[in-house]
Short mmCIF file of C-alpha atoms and ligand atoms in Angstrom, two decimals:
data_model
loop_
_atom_site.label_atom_id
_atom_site.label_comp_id
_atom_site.label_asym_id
_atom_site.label_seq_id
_atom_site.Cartn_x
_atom_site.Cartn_y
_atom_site.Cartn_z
CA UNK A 1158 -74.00 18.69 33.33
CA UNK A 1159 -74.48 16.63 36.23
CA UNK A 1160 -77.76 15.58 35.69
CA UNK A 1161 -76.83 14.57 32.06
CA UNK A 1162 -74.22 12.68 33.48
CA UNK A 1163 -76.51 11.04 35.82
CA UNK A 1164 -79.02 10.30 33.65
CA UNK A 1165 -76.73 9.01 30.48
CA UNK A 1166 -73.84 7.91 31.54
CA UNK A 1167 -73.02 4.50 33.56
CA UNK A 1168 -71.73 5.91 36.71
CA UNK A 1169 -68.90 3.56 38.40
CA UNK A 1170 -69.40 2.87 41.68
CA UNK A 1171 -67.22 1.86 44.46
CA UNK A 1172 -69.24 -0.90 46.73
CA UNK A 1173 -67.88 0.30 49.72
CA UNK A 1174 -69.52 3.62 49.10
CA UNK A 1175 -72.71 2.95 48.43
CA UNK A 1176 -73.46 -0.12 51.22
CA UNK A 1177 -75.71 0.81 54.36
CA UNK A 1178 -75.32 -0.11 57.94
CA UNK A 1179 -76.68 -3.49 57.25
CA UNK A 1180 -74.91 -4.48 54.64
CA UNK A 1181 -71.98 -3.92 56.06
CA UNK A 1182 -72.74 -5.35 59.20
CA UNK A 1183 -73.47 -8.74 56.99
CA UNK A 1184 -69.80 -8.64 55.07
CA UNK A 1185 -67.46 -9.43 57.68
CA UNK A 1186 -69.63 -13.08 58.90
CA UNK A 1187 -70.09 -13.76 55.16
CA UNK A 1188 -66.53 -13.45 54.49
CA UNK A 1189 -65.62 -15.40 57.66
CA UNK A 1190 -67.58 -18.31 56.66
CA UNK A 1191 -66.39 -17.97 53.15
CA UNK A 1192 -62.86 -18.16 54.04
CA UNK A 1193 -63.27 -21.41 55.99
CA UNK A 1194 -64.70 -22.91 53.34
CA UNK A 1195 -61.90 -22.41 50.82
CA UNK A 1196 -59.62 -23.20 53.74
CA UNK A 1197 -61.27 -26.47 53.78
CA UNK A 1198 -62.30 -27.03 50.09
CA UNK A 1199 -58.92 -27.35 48.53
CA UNK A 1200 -59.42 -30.10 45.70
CA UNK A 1201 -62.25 -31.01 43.50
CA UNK A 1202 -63.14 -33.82 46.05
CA UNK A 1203 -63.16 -31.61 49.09
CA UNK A 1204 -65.27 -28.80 47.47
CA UNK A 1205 -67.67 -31.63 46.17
CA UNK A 1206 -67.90 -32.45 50.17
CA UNK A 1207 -68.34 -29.24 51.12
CA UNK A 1208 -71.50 -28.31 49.13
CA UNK A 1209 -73.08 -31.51 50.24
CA UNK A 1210 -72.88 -31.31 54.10
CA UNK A 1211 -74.18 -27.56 52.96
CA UNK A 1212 -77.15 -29.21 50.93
CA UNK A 1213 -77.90 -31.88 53.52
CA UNK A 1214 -78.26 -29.58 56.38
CA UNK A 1215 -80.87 -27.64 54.23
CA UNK A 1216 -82.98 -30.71 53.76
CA UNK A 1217 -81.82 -31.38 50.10
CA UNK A 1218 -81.78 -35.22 49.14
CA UNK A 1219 -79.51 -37.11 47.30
CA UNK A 1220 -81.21 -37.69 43.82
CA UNK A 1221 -79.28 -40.81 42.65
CA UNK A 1222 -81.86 -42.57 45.08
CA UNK A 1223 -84.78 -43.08 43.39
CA UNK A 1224 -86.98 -43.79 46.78
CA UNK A 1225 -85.74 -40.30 47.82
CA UNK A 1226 -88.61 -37.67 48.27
CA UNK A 1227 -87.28 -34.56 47.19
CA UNK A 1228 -89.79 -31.32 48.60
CA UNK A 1229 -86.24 -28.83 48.86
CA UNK A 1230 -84.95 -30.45 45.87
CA UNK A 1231 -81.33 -32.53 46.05
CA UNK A 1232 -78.06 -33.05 44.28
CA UNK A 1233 -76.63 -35.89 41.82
CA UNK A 1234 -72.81 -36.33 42.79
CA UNK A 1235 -70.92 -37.95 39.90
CA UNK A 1236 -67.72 -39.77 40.03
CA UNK A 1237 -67.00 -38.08 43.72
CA UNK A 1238 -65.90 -34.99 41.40
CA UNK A 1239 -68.96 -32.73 39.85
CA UNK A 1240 -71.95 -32.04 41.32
CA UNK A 1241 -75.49 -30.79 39.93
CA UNK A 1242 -77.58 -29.50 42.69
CA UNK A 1243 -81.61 -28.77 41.71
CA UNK A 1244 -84.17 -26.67 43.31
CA UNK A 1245 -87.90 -26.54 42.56
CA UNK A 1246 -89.14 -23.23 41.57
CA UNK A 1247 -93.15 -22.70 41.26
CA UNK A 1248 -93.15 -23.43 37.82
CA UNK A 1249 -92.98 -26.68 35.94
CA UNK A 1250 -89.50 -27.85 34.92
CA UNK A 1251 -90.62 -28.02 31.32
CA UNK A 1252 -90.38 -24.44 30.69
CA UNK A 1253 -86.65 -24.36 31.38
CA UNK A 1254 -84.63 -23.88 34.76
CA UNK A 1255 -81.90 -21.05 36.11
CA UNK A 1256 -78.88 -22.28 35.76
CA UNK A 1257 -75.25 -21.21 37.57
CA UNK A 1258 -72.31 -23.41 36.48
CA UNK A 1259 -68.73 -22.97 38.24
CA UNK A 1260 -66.15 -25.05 38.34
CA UNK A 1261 -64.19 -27.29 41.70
CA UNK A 1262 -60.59 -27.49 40.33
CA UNK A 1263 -57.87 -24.99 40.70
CA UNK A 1264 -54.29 -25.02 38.96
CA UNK A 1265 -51.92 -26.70 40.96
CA UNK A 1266 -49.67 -30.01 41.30
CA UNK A 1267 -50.35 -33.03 41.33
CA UNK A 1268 -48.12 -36.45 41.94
CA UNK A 1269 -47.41 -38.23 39.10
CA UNK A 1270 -48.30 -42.00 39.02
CA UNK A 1271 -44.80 -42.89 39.92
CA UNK A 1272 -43.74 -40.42 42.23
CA UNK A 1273 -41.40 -41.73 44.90
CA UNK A 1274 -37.87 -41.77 44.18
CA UNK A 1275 -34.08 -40.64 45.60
CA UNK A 1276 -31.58 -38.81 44.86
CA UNK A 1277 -28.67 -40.21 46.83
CA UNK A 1278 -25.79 -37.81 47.19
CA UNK A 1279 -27.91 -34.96 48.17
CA UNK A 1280 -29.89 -37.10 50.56
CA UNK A 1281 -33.59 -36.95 49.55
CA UNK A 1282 -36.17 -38.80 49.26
CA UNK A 1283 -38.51 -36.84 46.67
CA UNK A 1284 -41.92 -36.95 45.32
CA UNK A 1285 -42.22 -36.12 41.60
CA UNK A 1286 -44.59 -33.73 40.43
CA UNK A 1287 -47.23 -32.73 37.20
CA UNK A 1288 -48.65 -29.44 36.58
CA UNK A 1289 -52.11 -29.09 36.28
CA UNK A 1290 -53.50 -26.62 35.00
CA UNK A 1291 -52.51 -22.54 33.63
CA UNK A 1292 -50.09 -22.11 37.15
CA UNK A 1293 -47.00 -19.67 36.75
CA UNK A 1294 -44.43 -22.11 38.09
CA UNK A 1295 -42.08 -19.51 39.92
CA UNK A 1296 -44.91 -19.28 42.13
CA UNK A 1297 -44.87 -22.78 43.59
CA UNK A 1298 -41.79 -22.74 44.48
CA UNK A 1299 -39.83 -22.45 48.05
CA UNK A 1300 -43.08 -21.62 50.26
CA UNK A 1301 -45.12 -24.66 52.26
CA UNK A 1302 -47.27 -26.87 50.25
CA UNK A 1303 -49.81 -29.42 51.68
CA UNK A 1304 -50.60 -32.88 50.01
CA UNK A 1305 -54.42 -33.67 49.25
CA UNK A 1306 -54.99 -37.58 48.26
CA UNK A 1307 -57.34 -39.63 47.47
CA UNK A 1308 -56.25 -43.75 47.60
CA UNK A 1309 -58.26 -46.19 45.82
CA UNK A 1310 -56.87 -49.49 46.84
CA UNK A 1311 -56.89 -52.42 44.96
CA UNK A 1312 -59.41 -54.44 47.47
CA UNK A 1313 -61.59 -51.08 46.84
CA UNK A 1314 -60.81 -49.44 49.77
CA UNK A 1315 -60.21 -45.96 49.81
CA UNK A 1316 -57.74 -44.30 51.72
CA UNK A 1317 -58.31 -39.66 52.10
CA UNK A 1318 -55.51 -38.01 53.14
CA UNK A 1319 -54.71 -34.65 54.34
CA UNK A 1320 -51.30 -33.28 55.08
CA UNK A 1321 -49.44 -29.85 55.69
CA UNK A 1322 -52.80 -28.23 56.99
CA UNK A 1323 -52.56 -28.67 60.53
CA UNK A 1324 -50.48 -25.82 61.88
CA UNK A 1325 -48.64 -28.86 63.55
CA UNK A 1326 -47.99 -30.81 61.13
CA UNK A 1327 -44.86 -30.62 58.52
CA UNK A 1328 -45.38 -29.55 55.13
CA UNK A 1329 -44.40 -29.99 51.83
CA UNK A 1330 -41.85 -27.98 49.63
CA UNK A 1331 -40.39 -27.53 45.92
CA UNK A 1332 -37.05 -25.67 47.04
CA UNK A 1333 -35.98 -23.22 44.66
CA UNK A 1334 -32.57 -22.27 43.56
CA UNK A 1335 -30.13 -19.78 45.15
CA UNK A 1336 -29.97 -16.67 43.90
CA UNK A 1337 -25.85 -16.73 43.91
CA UNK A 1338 -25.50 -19.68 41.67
CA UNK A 1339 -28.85 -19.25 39.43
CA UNK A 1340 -27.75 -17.27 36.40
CA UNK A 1341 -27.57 -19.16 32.98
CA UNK A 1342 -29.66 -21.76 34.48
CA UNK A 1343 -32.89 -19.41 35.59
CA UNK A 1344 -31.70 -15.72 35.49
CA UNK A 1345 -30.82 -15.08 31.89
CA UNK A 1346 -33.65 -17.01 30.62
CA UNK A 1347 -37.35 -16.32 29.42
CA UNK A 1348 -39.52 -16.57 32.60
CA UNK A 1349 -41.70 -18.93 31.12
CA UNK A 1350 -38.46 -21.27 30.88
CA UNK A 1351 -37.06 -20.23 33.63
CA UNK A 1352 -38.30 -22.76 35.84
CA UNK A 1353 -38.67 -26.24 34.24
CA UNK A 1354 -41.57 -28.33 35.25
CA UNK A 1355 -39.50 -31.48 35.53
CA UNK A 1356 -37.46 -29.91 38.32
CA UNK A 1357 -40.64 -28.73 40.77
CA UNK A 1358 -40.00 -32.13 42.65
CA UNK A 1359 -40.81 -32.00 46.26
CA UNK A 1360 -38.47 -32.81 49.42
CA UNK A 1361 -40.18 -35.99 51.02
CA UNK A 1362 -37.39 -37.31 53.52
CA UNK A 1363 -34.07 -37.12 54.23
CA UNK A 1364 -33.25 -39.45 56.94
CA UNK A 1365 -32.05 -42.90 54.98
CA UNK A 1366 -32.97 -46.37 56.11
CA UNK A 1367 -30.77 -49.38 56.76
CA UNK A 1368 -27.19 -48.39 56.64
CA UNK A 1369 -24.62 -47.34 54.13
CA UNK A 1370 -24.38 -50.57 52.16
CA UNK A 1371 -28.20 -51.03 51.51
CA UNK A 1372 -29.66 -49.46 48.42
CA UNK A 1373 -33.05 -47.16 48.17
CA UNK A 1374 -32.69 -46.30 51.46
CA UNK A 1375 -34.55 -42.68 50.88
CA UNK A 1376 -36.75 -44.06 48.09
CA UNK A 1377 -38.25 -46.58 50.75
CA UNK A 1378 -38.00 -44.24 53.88
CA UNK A 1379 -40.76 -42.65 51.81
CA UNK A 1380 -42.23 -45.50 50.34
CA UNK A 1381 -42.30 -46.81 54.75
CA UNK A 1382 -44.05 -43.11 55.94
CA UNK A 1383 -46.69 -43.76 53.70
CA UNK A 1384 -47.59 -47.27 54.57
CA UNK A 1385 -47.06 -46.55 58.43
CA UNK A 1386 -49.30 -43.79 57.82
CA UNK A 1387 -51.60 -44.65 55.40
CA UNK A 1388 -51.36 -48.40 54.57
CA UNK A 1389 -50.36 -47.53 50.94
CA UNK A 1390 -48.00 -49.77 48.84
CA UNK A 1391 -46.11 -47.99 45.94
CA UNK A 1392 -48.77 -49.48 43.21
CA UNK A 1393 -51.41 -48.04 44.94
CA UNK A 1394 -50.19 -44.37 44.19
CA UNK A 1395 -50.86 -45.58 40.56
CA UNK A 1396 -54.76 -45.51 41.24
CA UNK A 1397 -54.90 -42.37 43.50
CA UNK A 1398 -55.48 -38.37 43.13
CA UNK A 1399 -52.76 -37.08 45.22
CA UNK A 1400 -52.71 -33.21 44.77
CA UNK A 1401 -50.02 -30.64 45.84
CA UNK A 1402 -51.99 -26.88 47.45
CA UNK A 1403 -50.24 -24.32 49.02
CA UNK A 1404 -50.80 -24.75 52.82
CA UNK A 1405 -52.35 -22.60 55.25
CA UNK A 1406 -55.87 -20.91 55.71
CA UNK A 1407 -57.27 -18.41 53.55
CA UNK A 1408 -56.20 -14.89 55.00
CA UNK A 1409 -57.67 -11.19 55.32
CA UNK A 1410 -55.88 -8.74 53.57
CA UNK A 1411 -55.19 -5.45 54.38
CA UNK A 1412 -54.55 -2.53 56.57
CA UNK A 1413 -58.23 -2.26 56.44
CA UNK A 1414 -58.32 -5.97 56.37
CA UNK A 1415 -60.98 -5.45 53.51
CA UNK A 1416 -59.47 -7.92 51.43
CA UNK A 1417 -59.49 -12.07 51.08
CA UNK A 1418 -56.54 -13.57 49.96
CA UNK A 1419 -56.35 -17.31 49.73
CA UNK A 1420 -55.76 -20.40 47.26
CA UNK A 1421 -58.15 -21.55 44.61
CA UNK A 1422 -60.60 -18.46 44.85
CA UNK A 1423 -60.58 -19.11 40.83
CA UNK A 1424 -63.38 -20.92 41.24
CA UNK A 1425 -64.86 -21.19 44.99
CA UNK A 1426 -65.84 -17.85 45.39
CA UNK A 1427 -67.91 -18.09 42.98
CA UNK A 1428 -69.33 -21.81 43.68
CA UNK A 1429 -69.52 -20.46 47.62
CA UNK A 1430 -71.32 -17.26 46.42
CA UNK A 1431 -73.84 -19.50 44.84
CA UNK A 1432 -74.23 -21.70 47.90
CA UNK A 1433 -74.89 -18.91 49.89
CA UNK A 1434 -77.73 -17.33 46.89
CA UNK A 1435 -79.38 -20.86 46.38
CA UNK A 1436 -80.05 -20.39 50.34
CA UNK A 1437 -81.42 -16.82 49.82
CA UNK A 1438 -83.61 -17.26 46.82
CA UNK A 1439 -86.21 -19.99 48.54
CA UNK A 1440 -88.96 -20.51 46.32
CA UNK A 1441 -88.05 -18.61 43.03
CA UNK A 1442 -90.44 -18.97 39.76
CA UNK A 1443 -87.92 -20.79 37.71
CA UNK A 1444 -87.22 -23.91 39.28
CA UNK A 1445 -83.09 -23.86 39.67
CA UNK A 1446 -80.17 -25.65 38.51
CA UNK A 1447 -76.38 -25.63 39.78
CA UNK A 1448 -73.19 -27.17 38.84
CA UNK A 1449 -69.90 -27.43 39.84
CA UNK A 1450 -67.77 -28.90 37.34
CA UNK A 1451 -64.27 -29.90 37.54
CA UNK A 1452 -61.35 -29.96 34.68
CA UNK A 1453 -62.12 -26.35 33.58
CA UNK A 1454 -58.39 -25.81 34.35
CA UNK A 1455 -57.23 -27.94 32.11
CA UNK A 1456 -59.98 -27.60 29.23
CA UNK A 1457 -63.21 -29.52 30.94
CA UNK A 1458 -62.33 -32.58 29.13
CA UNK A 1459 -62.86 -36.02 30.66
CA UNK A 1460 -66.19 -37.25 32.29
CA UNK A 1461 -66.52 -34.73 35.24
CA UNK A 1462 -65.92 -32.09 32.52
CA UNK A 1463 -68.38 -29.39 31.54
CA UNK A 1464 -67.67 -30.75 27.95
CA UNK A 1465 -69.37 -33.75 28.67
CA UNK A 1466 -73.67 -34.11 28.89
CA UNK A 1467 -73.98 -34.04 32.72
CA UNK A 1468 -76.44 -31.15 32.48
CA UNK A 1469 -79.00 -33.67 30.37
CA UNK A 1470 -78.73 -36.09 33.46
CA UNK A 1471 -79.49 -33.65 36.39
CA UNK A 1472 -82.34 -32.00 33.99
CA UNK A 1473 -84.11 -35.49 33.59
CA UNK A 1474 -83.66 -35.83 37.37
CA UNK A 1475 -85.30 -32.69 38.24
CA UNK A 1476 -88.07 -33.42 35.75
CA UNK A 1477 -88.24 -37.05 37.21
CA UNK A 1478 -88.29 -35.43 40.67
CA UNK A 1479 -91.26 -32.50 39.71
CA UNK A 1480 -93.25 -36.30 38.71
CA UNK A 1481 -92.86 -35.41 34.65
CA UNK A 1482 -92.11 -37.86 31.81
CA UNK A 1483 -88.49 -36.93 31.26
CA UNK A 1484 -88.02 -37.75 27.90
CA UNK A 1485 -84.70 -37.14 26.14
CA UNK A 1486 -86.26 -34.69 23.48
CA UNK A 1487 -88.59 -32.60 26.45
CA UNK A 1488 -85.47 -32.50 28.56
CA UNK A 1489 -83.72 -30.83 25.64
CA UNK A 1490 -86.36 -28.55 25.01
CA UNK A 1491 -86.25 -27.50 28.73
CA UNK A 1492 -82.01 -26.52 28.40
CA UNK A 1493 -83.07 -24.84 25.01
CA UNK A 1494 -85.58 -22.44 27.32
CA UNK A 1495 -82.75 -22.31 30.39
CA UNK A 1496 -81.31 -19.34 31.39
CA UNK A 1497 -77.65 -19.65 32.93
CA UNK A 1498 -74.40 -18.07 34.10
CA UNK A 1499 -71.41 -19.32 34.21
CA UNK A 1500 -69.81 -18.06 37.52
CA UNK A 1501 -66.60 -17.36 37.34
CA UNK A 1502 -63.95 -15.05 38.24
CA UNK A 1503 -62.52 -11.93 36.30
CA UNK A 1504 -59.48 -10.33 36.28
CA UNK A 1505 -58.93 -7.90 38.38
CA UNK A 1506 -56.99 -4.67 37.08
CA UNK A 1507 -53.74 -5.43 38.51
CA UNK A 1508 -52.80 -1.78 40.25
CA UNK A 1509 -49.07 -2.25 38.85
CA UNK A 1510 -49.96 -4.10 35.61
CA UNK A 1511 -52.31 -1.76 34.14
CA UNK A 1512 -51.07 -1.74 30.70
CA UNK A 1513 -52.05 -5.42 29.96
CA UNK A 1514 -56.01 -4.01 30.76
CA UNK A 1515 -58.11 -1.69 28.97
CA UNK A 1516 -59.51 0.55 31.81
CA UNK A 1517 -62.49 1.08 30.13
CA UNK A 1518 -63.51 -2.55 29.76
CA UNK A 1519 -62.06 -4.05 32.52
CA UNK A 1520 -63.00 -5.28 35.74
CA UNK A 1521 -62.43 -3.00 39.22
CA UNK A 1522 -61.93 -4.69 41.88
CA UNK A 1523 -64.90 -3.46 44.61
CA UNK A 1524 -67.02 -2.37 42.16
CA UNK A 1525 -69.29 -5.68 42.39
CA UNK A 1526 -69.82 -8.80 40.15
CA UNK A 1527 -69.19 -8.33 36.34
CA UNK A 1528 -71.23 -9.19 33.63
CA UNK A 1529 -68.57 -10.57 31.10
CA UNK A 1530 -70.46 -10.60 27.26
CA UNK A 1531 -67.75 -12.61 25.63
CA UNK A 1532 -64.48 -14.00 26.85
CA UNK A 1533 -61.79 -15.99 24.75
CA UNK A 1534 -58.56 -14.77 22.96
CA UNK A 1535 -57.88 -12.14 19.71
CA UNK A 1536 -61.13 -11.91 17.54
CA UNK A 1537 -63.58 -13.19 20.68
CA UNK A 1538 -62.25 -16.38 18.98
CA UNK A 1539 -63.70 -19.07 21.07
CA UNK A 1540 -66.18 -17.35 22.68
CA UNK A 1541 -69.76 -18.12 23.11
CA UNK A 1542 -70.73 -14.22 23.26
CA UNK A 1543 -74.48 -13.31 25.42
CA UNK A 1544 -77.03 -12.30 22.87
CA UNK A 1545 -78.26 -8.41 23.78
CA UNK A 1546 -81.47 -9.62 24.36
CA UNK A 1547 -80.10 -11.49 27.48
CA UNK A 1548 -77.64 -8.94 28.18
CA UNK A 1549 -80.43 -6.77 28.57
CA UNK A 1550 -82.53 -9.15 30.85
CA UNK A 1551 -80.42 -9.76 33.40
CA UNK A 1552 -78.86 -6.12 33.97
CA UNK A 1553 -83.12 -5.45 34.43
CA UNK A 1554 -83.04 -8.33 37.11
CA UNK A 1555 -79.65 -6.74 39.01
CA UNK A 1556 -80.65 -2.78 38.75
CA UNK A 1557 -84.25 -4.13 39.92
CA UNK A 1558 -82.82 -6.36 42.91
CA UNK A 1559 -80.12 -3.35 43.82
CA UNK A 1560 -77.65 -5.26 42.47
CA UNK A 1561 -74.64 -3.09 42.06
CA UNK A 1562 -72.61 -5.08 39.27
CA UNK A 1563 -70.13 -4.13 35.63
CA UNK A 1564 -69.95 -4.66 32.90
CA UNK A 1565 -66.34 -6.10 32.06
CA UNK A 1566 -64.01 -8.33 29.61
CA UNK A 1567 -60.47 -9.58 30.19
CA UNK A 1568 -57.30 -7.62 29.50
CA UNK A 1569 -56.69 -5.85 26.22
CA UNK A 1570 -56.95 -7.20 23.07
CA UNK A 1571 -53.95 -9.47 22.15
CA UNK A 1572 -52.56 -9.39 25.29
CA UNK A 1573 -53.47 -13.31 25.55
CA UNK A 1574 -56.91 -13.92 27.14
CA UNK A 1575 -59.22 -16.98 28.50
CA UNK A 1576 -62.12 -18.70 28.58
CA UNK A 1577 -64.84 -20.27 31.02
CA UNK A 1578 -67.27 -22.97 30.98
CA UNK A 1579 -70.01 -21.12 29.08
CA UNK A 1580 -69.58 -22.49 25.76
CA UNK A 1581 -69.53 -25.56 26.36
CA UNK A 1582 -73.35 -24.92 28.00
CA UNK A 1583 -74.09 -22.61 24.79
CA UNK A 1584 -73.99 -25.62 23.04
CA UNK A 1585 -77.31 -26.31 24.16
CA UNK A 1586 -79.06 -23.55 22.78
CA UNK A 1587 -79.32 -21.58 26.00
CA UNK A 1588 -78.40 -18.46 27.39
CA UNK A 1589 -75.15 -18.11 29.48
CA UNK A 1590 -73.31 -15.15 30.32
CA UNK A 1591 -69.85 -15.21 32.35
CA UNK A 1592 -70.91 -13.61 35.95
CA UNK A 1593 -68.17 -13.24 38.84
CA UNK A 1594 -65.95 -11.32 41.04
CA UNK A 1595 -62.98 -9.74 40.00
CA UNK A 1596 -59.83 -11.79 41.00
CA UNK A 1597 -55.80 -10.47 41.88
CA UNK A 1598 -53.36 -13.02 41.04
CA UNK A 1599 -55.96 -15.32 39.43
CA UNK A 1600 -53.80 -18.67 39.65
CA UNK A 1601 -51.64 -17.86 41.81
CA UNK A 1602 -50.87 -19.93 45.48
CA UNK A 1603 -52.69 -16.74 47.17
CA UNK A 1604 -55.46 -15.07 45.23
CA UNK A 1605 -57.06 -11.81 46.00
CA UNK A 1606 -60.85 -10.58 45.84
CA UNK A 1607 -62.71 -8.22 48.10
CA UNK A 1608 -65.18 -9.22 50.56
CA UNK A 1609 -67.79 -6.32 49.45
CA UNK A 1610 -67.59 -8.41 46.14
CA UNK A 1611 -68.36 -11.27 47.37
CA UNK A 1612 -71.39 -9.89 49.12
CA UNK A 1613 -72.52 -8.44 46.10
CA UNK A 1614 -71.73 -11.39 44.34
CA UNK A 1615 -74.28 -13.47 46.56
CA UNK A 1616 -76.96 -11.12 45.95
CA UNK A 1617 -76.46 -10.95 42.08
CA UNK A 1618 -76.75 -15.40 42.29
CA UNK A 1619 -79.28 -14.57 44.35
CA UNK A 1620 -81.46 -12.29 41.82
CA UNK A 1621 -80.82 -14.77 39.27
CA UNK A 1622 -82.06 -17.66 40.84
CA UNK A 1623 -85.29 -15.09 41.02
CA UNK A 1624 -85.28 -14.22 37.62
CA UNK A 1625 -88.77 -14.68 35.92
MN1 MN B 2259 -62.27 -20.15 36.56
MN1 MN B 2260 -58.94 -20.48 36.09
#
């Protein structure tokens, strides 16, 4: 019976049972260097940064410059936002590339244009707020909260900002009501309405200006700290990216401190996984593509969106850079011939949720990188589905590599569900499957993966860069 078993059925394994000496000896610097980088990489912008100081130092160019030689390969940046990031394999470019798409963005809040204002009797000075993204709003509220910004000033300056990080420096909070006095207005109601969005405003200031008699006095004691700090004028906030993250570095968790719990792992696990893999796989057949797109959170609309054509522009880049004619209709023929994955994170079975999963189908947390076929909501409706014969493929590549990876979809059926980037690549005509870690608390202010995941996630990026 045992050998049956062995031999027919898929036998789950637990990473930490099955990796060596080495490996193991590997996870802890991996997962130190990953957790600075999502300390560090907390908006779109930042993460964008991040993988090109990690590009540069590997030799890659920037391809926007046409004079630039490109041996390693390079990146095109777009709109200081997305990035595409190609490596040359040994074959030609023509006969399509390996793809891995993630996304920058995380759900969070942002400022809206006309943010600053008062409210007098209390004694604040407040900075209104807009959700972005699928965040569950009980979960922003009444903990520290940095501010990320990005100024662009009128003369076309641009101002960065960073504040809340520094373990000295204040933060940011959306205080939340007492429990004593919160009954018909949160307690009684719906969770989802529990909270109203128009009420996460944050504290900004509450010593006044002037004296009694003068008006705005909190209103412009915030309006003063940022031009004392940052030379900003209240129109300027109109043409700026000023995003609200929950502070802090990105922790182990854990008696056994096997765990990573931090902010925006939904998506920069998987983009750092890939980082890490594009470094591994030096030289693979296929030459490689990578892209980190932003606005998946909120639908990948808008031009750094994965439902714009951004992928057609780094393509004809790489073909320009491997010296071929990169016309529009080869360049399409190339996507049609690409193999991709969308990396992105699953959801975890949530230990005291596990009604809303179906156990068989759903992903374990530890027990590697899943393979997702389809995602989307009741009916696969929206989903861009792997063909078998790609399925088929790639779990080939990972069993042959020593990938230890499963096979996974989200929740039960009906239960709600999601979606990724992939079909908006499917489009194309190529291959994509959804490929990444489980995920606890997917969207919350402090996610939760495992650092043997990670590690196996790297080597699954890894033997997909190599497939053939
Ligand atoms: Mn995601
Ligand atoms: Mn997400």
């Amino acid at each position: 019976m045992r050998k049956l078993a062995k031999d027919l059925a898929i036998q789950p394994k637990n990473l930490w049972d099955e990796l060596n000496e080495k490996a193991r000896g590997e996870i802890e610097p991996l997962a130190g260097r990953y957790m600075e980088f999502l300390s560090r990489a907390k908006t779109e912008r930042a993460v964008l940064r991040a993988v090109v100081e990690n590009l540069a130092a590997r030799g890659l160019v920037d391809l926007a410059d046409p004079e630039a030689k490109a041996p390693k390969g390079g990146w095109l940046a777009h709109h200081g936002k997305m990035i595409g990031v190609y490596a040359p394999g040994r074959k030609s470019p023509a006969g399509g590339f390996n793809l891995i798409v993630a996304h920058g963005d995380s759900p969070r809040l942002d400022l809206k244009p006309k943010c600053v204002y008062e409210e007098s009797a209390p004694g604040f000075g407040m900075l209104r707020t807009n959700l972005y993204g699928g965040l569950k709003k009980f979960q922003w509220l009444a903990r520290p909260l940095a501010l990320w910004g990005f100024c662009a000033l009128a003369d076309g300056r641009t101002v960065d900002i960073v504040f809340g990080e520094d373990p000295g420096d204040p933060v940011l909070t959306v205080p939340d009501l007492l429990p004593h006095l919160d009954r018909k207005v949160q307690r009684d109601k719906k969770i989802s309405e529990a909270v109203v969005a128009d009420k996460m405003n944050l504290l900004a200031a509450s010593v006044p200006l002037g004296s009694p008699e003068d008006k705005d006095r909190l209103k412009l004691a915030v309006l003063k700290i940022l031009h004392d700090r940052w030379g900003l004028v209240e129109e300027d906030l109109i043409s700026s990216e000023l995003e609200i993250v929950p502070a802090g570095p990105a922790r182990a968790v854990g008696l056994d401190a096997s765990l990573i719990g931090g902010y925006g792992q939904d998506d920069r696990l998987p983009v750092f996984a890939a980082l890490e893999a594009l470094k591994e796989a030096s030289e693979p057949e296929r030459p490689s593509l990578f892209i980190v797109y932003d606005r998946e959170e909120i639908g990948s609309y808008g031009s750094t969106g994965a439902t714009g054509n951004f992928v057609e522009h780094l393509a004809a880049r790489a073909f320009e850079a491997a010296g071929l004619d990169s016309r529009w209709s080869r360049v399409r023929a190339a996507l049609m011939k690409t193999c991709a994955l969308s990396a992105d994170v699953e959801a975890a079975i949530d230990p005291d949720y596990k009604e809303v999963h179906e156990e068989l189908n759903s992903a374990h947390m530890g027990r590697g990188p899943c393979l997702v076929r389809y995602t989307g909501g009741a009916g696969k409706y929206g989903a861009s589905e792997a063909g078998a014969e790609y399925m088929a493929r790639l779990r080939a590549a990972f069993n042959r590599a020593g990938v230890l990876w499963q096979s996974s979809i989200i929740g039960k059926q009906e239960e709600g569900g999601g979606g990724t980037v992939a079909l908006h690549l499917a489009a194309y005509g190529l291959n994509i499957v959804d490929c990444g870690p489980p995920v606890l608390a997917m969207h919350s202010p402090f996610e939760v993966s495992s650092k043997a995941d990670l590690y196996m996630t790297v080597r699954a990026y890894a033997a997909f860069w190599n497939l053939l």
